[in-house]
mmCIF file of C-alpha atoms in Angstrom:
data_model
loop_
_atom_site.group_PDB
_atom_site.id
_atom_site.type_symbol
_atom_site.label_atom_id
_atom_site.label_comp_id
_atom_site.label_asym_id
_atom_site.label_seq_id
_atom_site.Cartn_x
_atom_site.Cartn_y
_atom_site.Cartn_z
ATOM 1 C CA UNK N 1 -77.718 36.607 3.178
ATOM 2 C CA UNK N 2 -78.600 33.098 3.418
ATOM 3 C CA UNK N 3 -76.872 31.832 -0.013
ATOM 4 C CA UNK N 4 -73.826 33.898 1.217
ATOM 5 C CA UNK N 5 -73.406 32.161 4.158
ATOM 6 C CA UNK N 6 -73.912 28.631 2.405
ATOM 7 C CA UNK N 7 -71.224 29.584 0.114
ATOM 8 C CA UNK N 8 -68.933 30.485 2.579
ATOM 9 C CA UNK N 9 -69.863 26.873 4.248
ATOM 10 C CA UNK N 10 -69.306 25.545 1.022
ATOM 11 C CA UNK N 11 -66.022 26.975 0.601
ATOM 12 C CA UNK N 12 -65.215 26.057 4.213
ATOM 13 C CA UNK N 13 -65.845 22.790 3.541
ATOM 14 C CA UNK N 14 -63.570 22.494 0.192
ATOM 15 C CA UNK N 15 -60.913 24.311 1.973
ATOM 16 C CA UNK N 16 -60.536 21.374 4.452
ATOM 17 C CA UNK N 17 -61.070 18.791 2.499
ATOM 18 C CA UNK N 18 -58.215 20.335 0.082
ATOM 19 C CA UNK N 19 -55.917 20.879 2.875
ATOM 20 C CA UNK N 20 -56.535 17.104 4.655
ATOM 21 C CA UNK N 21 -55.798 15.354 0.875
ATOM 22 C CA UNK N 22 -52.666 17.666 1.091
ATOM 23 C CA UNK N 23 -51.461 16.427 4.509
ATOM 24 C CA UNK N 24 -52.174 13.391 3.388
ATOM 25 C CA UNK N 25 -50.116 13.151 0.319
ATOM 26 C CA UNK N 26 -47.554 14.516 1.999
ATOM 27 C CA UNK N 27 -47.150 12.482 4.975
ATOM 28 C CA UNK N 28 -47.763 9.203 2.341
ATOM 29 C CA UNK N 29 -44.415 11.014 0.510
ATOM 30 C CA UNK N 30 -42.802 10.990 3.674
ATOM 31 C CA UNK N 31 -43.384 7.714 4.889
ATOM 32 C CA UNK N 32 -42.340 6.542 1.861
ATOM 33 C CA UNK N 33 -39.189 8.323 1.437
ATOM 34 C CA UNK N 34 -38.198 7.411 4.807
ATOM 35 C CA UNK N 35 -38.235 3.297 3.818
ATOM 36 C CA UNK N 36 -36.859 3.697 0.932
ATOM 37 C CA UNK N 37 -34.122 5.723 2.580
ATOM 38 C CA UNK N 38 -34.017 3.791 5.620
ATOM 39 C CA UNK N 39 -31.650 0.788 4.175
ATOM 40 C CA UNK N 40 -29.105 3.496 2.504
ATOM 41 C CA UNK N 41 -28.749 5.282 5.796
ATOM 42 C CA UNK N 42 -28.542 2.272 7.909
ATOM 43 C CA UNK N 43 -25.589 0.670 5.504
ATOM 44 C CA UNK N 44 -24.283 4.694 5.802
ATOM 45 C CA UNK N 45 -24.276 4.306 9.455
ATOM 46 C CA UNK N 46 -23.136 0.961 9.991
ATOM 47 C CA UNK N 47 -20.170 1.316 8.327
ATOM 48 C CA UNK N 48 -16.731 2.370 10.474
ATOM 49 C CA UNK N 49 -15.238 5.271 9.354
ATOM 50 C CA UNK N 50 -12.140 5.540 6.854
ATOM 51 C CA UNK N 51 -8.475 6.736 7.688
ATOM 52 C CA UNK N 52 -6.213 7.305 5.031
ATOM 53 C CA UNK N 53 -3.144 5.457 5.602
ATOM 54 C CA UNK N 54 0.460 5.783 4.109
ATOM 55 C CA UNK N 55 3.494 4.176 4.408
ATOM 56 C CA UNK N 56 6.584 5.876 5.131
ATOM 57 C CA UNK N 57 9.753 3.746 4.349
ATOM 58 C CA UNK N 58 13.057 5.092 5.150
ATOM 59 C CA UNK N 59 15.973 3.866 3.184
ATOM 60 C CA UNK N 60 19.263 3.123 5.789
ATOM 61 C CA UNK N 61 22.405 2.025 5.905
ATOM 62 C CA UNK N 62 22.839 0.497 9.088
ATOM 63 C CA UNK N 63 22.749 3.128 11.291
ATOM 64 C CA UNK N 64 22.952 6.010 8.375
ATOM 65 C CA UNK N 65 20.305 7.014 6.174
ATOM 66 C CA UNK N 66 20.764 5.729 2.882
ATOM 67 C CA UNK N 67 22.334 8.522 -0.081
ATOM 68 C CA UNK N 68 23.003 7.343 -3.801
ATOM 69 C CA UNK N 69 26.684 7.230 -4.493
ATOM 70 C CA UNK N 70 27.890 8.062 -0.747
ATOM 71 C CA UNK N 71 30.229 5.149 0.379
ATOM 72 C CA UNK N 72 29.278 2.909 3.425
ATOM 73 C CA UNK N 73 30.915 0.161 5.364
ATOM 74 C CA UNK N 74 29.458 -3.022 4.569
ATOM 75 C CA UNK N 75 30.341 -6.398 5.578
ATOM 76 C CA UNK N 76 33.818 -4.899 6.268
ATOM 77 C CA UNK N 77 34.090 -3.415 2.710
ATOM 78 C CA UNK N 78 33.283 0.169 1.085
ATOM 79 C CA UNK N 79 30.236 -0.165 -1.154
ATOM 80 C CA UNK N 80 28.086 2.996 -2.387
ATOM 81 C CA UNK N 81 24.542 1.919 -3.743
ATOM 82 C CA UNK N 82 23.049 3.500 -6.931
ATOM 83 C CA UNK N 83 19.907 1.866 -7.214
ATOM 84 C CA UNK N 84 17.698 0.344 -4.081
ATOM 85 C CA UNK N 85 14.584 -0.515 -4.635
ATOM 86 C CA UNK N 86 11.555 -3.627 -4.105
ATOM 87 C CA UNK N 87 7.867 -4.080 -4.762
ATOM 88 C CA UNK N 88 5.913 -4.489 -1.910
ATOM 89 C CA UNK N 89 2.624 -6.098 -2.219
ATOM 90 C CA UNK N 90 -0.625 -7.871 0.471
ATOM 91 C CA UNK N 91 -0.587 -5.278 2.380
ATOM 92 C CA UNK N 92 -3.000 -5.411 5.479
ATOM 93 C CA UNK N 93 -3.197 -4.851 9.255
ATOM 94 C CA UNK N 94 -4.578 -7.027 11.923
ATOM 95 C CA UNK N 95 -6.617 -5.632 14.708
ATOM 96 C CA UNK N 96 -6.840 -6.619 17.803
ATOM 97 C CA UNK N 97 -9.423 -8.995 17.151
ATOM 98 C CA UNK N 98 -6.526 -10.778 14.827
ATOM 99 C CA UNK N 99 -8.772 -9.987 11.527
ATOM 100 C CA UNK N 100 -6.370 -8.850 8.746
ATOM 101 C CA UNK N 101 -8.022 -5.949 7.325
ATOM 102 C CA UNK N 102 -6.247 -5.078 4.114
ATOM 103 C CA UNK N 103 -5.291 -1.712 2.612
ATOM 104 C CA UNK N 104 -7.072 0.028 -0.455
ATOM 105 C CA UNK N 105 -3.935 0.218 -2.483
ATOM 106 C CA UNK N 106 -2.253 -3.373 -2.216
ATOM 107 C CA UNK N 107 0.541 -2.297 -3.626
ATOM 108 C CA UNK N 108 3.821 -0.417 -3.761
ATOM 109 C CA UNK N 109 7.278 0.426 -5.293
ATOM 110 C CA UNK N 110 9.333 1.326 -3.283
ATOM 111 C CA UNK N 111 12.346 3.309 -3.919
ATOM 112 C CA UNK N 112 15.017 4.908 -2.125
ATOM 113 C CA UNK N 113 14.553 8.610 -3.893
ATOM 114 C CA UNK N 114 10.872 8.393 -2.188
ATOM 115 C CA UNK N 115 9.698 8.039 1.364
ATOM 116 C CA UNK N 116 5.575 8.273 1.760
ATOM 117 C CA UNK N 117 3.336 5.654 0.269
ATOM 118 C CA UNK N 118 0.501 5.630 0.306
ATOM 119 C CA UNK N 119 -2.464 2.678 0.351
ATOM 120 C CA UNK N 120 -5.481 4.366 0.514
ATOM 121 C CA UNK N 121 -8.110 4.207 2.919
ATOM 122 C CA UNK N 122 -8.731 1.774 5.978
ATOM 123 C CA UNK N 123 -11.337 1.188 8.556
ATOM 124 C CA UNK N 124 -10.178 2.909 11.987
ATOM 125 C CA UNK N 125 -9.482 0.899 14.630
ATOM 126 C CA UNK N 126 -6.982 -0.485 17.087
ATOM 127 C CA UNK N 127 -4.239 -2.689 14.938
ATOM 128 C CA UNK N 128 -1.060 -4.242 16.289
ATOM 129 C CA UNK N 129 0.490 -5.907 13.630
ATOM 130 C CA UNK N 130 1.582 -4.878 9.779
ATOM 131 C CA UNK N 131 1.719 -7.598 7.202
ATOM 132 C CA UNK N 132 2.740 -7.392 3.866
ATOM 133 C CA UNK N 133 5.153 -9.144 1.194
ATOM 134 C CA UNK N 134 8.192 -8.409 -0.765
ATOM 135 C CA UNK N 135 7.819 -8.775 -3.824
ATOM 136 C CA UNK N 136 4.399 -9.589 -6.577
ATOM 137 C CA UNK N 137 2.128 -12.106 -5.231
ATOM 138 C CA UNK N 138 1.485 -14.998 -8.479
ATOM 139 C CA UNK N 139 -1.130 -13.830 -9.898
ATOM 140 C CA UNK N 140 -0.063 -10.676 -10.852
ATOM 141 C CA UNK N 141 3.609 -11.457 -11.290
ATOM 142 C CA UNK N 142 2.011 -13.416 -13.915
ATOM 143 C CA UNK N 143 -0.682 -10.852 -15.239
ATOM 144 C CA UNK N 144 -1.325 -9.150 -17.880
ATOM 145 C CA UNK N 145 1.584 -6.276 -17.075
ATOM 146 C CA UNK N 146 -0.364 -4.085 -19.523
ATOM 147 C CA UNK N 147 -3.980 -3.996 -17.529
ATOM 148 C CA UNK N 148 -2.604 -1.963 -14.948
ATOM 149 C CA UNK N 149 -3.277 2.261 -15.227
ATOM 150 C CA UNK N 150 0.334 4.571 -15.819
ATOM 151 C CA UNK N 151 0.097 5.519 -12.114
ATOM 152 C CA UNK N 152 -0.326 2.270 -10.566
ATOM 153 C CA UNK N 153 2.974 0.521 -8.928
ATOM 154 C CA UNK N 154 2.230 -2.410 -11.294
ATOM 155 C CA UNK N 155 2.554 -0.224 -14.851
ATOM 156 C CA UNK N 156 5.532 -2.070 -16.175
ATOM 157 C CA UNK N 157 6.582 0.886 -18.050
ATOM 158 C CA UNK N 158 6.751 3.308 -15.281
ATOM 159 C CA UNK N 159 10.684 5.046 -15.110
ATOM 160 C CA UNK N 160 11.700 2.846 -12.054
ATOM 161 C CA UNK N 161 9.139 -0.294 -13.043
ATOM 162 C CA UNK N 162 11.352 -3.152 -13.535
ATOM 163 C CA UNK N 163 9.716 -6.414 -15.574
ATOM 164 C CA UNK N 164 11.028 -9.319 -16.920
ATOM 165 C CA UNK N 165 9.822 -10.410 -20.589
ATOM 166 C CA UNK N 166 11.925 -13.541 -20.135
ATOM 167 C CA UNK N 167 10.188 -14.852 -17.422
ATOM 168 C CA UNK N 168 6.946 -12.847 -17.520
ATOM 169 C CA UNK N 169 7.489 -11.436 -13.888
ATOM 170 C CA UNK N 170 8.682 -8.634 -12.203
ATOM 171 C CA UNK N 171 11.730 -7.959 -10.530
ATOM 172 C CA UNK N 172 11.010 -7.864 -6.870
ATOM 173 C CA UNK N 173 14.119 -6.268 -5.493
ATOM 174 C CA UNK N 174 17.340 -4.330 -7.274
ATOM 175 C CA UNK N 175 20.301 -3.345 -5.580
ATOM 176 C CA UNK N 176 23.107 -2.338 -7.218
ATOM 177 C CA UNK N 177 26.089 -0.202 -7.120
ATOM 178 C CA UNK N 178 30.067 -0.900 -6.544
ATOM 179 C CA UNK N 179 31.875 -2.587 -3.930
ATOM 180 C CA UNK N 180 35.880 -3.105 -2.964
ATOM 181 C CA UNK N 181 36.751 -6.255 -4.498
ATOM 182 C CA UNK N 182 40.362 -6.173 -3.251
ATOM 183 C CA UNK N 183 41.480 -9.233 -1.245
ATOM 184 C CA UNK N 184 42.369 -6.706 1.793
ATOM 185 C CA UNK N 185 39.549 -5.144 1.500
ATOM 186 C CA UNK N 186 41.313 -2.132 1.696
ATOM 187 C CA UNK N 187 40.868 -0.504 -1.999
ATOM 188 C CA UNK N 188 37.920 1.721 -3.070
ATOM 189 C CA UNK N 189 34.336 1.163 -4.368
ATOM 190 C CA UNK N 190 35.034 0.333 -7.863
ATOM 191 C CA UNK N 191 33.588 -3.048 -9.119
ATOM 192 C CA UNK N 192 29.775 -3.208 -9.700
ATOM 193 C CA UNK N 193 27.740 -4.932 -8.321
ATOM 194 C CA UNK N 194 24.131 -6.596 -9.388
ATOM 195 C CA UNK N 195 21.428 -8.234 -6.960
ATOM 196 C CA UNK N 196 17.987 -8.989 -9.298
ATOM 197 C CA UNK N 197 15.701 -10.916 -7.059
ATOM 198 C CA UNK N 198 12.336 -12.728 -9.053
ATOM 199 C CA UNK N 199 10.480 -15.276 -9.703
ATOM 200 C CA UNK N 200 7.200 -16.415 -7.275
ATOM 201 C CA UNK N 201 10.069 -18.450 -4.774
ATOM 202 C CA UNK N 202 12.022 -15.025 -3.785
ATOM 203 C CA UNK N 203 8.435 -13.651 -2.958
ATOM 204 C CA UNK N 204 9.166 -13.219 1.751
ATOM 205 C CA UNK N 205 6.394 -12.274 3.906
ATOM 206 C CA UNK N 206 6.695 -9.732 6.644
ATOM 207 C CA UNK N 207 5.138 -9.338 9.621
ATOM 208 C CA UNK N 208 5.771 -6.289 12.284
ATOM 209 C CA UNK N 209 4.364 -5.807 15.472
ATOM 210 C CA UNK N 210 2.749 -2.037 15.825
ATOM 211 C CA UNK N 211 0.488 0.048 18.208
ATOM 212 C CA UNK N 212 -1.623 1.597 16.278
ATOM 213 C CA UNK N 213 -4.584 3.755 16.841
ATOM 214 C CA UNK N 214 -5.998 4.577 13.553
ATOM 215 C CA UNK N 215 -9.142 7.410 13.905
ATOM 216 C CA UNK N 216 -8.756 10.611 11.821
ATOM 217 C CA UNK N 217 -8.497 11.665 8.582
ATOM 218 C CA UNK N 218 -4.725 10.599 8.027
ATOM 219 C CA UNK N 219 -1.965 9.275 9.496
ATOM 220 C CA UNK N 220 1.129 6.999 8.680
ATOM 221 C CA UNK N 221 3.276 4.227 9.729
ATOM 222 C CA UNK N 222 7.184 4.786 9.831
ATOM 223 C CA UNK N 223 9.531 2.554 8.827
ATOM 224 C CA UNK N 224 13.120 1.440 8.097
ATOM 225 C CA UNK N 225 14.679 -0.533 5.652
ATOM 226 C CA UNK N 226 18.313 -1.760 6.582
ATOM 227 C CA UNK N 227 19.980 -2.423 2.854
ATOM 228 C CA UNK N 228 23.512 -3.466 4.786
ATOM 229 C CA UNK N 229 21.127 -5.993 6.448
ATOM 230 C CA UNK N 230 19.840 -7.471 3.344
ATOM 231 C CA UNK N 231 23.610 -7.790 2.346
ATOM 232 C CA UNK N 232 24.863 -8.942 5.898
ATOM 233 C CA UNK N 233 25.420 -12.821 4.490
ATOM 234 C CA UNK N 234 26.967 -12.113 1.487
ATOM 235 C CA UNK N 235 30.825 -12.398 0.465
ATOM 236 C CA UNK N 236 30.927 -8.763 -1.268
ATOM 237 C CA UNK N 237 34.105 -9.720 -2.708
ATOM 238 C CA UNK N 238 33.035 -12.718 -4.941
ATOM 239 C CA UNK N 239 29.234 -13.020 -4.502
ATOM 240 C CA UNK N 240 28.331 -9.774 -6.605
ATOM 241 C CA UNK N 241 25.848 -10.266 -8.889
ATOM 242 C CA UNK N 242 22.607 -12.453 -9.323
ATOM 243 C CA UNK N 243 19.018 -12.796 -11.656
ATOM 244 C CA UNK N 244 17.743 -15.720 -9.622
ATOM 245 C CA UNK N 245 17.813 -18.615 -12.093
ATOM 246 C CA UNK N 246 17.747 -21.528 -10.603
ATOM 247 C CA UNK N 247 18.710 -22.376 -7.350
ATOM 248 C CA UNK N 248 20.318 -19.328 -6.825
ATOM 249 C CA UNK N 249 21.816 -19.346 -3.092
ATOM 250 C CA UNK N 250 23.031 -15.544 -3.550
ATOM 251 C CA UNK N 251 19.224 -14.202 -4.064
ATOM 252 C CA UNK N 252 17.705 -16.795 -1.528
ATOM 253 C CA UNK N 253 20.274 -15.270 1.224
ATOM 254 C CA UNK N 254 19.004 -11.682 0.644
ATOM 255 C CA UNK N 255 15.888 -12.550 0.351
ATOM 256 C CA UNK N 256 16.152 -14.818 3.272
ATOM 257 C CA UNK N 257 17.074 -11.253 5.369
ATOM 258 C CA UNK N 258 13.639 -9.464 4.379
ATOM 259 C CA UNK N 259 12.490 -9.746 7.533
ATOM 260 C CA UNK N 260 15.084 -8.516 10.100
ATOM 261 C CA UNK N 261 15.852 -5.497 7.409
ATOM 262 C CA UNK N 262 12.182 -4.029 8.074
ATOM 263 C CA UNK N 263 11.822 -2.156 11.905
ATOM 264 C CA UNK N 264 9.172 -0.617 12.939
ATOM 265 C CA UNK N 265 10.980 3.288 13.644
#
């Protein structure tokens, strides 16, 4: 009777010390986990969350959307476009603490067959103003054009990509279509017409003021883009066509417009 009962003891006693090494292995495990976990959460926490922004950019004509090959009034002449399109690039909002917070995807083609852009993710917030520019900021106007992935708005091969080899840049804006050339101004859209802005000087920065609340998992901002307002100082009946070489006064006065064509809508 007496050795049973100093087994059992015996086992008693193993039993607990078994199940106090146990605790306190497992309570070392979770002390430890918790600092080693504690920076990654903290970072995890501390950061604001992410809105995916796009930009919407509606082509116009004036007052009339913009169609390919659909004749407008321009400057007191009829003119149909065929091509309208610009590289935008810098893109970033300020908040309303006036830091520029900038966009995921910097960049953008824009084209008149296409309306949603988008740039990724940004931090939510409160912003009031849109910046970006038109055109390739320097150092990648003067990149490598063949580091950049098929799908990015950079790929210089892409089916509405437009690059210069002859002066290693892109092409930040192309309009073109026809125009009335007649000296009434009273014939049809018949004579082409060929606006190729580049090089670093045609590159215009634009600022818009916006109220917007950013928190959610998407949302956009809307915009126009008034192509008779890019035009509105040129003589359509001689001035018809520019590349920007030199001091080219027909390319500085459209790109002299960029920022009065750009509304917030």
């Amino acid at each position: 009777m007496y050795k049973f009962i100093g087994n059992k003891k015996q086992y008693l006693c193993k039993t607990f010390i078994f199940i106090m090494k146990t605790s306190t292995f497992l309570l070392l495990i979770t002390v430890v986990g918790s600092i080693v976990l504690l920076p990654s959460c903290k970072k995890d926490c501390d950061e604001p969350p992410k809105t995916t922004l796009s930009l919407n950019f509606y082509p116009m004509v004036g007052n009339s959307a913009l169609v390919y090959n659909q004749e407008y009034v321009v400057n007191g002449r009829k003119l149909k476009f065929t091509k309208a399109q610009f590289y935008v690039s810098g893109i970033s909002l300020k908040n309303t603490n006036n830091t520029a917070v900038d966009t995921e995807m910097r960049y953008a083609l824009v084209q008149a067959l296409e309306t949603v852009y988008s740039t990724g993710k940004i931090d939510a917030g409160n912003y009031n103003t849109l910046e970006f520019s038109i055109g390739v900021d320097s150092a990648a106007n003067h990149g490598d054009p063949t580091q950049w992935s098929a799908t990015h708005p950079l790929y210089a091969a892409g089916i509405y990509s437009s690059y210069w080899d002859w002066t290693q840049g892109y092409v930040f804006m192309k309009l073109e279509g026809y125009v009335d050339t007649t000296t009434a101004a009273n014939g049809n859209a018949t004579t082409g017409f060929a606006y190729h802005l580049g090089n670093d000087n045609m590159l215009r920065n634009i600022s818009l003021s916006i109220d917007k609340s950013i928190d959610g998992s998407e949302t956009s901002i809307e915009l126009n883009v008034d192509y008779a307002k890019l035009l509105e100082d040129i003589d359509l009946k001689t001035e018809i066509q520019t590349h920007s070489s030199g001091t080219d006064s027909i390319a500085e006065k459209i790109a002299d417009k960029a920022q009065e064509a750009f509304t917030i809508r």
